[in-house]
mmCIF file of C-alpha atoms in Angstrom:
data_model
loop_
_atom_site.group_PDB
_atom_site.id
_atom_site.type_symbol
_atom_site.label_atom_id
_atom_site.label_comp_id
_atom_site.label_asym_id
_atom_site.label_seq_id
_atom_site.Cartn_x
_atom_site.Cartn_y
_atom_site.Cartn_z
ATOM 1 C CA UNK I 1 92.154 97.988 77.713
ATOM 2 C CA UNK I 2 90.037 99.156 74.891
ATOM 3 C CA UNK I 3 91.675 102.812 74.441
ATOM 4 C CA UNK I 4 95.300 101.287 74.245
ATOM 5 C CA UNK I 5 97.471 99.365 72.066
ATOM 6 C CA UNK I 6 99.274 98.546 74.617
ATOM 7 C CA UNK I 7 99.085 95.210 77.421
ATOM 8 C CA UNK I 8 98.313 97.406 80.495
ATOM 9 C CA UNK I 9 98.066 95.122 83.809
ATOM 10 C CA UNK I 10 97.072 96.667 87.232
ATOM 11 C CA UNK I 11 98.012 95.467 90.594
ATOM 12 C CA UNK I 12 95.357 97.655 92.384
ATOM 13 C CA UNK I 13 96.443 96.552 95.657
ATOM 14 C CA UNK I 14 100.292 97.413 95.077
ATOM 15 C CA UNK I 15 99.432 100.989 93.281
ATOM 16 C CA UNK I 16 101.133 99.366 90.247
ATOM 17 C CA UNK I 17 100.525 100.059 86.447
ATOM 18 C CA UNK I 18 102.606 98.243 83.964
ATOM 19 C CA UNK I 19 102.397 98.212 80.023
ATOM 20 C CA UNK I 20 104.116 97.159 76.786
ATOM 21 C CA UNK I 21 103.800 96.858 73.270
ATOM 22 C CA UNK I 22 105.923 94.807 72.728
ATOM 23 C CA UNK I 23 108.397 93.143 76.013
ATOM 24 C CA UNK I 24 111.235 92.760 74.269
ATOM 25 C CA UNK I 25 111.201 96.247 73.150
ATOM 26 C CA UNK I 26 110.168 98.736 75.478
ATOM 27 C CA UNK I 27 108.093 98.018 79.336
ATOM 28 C CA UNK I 28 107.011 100.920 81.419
ATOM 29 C CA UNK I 29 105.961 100.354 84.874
ATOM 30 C CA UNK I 30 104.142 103.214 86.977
ATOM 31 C CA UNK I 31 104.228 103.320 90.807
ATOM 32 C CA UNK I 32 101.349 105.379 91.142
ATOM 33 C CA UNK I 33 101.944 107.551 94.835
ATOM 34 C CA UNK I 34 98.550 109.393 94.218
ATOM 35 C CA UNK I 35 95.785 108.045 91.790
ATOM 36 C CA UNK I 36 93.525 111.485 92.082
ATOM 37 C CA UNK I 37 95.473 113.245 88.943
ATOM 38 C CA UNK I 38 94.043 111.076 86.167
ATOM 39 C CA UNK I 39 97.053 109.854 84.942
ATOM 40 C CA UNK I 40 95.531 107.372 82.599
ATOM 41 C CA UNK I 41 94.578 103.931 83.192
ATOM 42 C CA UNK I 42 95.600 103.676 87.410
ATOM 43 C CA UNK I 43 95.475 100.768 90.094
ATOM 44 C CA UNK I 44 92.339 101.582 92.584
ATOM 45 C CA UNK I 45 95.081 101.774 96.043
ATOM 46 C CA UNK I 46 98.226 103.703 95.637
ATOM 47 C CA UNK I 47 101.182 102.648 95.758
ATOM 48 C CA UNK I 48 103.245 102.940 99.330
ATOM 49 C CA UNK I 49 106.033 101.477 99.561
ATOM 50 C CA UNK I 50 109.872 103.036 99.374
ATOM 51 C CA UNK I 51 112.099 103.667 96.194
ATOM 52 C CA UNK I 52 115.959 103.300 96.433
ATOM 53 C CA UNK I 53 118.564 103.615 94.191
ATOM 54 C CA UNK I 54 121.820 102.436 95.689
ATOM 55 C CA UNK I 55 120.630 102.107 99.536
ATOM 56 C CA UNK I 56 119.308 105.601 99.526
ATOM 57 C CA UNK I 57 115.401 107.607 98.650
ATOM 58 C CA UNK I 58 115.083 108.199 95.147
ATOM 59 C CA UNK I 59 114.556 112.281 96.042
ATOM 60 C CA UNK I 60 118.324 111.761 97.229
ATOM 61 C CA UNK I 61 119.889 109.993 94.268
ATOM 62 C CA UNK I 62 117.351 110.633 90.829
ATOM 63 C CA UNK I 63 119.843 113.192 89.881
ATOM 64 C CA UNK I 64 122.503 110.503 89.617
ATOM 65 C CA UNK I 65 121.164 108.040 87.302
ATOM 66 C CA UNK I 66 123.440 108.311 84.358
ATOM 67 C CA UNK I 67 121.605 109.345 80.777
ATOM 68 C CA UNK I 68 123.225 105.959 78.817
ATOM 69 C CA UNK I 69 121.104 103.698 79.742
ATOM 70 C CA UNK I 70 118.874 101.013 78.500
ATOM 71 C CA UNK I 71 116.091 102.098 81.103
ATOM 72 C CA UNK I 72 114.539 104.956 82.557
ATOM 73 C CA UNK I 73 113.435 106.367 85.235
ATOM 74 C CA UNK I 74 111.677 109.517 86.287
ATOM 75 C CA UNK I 75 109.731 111.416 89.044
ATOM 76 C CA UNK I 76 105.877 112.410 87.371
ATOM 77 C CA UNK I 77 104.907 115.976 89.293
ATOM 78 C CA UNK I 78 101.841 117.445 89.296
ATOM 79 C CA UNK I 79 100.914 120.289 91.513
ATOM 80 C CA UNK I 80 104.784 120.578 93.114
ATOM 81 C CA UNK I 81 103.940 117.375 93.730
ATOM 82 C CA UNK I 82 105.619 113.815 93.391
ATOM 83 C CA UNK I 83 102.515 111.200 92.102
ATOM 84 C CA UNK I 84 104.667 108.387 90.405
ATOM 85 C CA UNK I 85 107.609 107.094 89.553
ATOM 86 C CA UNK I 86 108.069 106.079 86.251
ATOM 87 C CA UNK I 87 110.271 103.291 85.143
ATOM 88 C CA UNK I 88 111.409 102.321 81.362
ATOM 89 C CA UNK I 89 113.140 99.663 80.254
ATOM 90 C CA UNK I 90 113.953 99.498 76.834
ATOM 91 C CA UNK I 91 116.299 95.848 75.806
ATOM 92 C CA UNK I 92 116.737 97.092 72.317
ATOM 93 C CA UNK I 93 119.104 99.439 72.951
#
């Protein structure tokens, strides 16, 4: 992609975004629930499938996931609404 530094792949079918400077250092992936806010480069389809973290809905458990880390992950609202879920993963640390 022209406007980024970054590799960016799409899996438009999945609702998928994924980029990286450098994959040793830091990948972020982007499940993209609704691709209308202009969030950047975007997959065409959204993405539809379910998000657990140990067995149950990420709305249930997000609040759990520990701050030390070597990823991350986090719930992008717009509108009161969820649109992605962002997920970091950073080896380096």
């Amino acid at each position: 992609m022209k406007q980024s530094k970054s590799k960016v792949y799409l899996w438009d079918d999945l609702g998928i975004y994924c980029s990286t400077n450098d994959p040793e250092k830091m990948l972020m992936l982007l499940l993209v629930e609704d691709n209308r806010y202009g969030l950047g480069h975007q997959p065409k389809k959204n993405f539809t499938g379910l998000v657990l973290i140990d067995g149950e809905s990420i709305e249930n458990t997000l609040q759990n996931v520990e701050a030390d880390r070597p990823y991350m992950l986090r719930s992008i609202i717009k509108e009161n609404k969820q649109v992605a879920i962002a997920l970091g993963w950073n080896p380096g640390i």
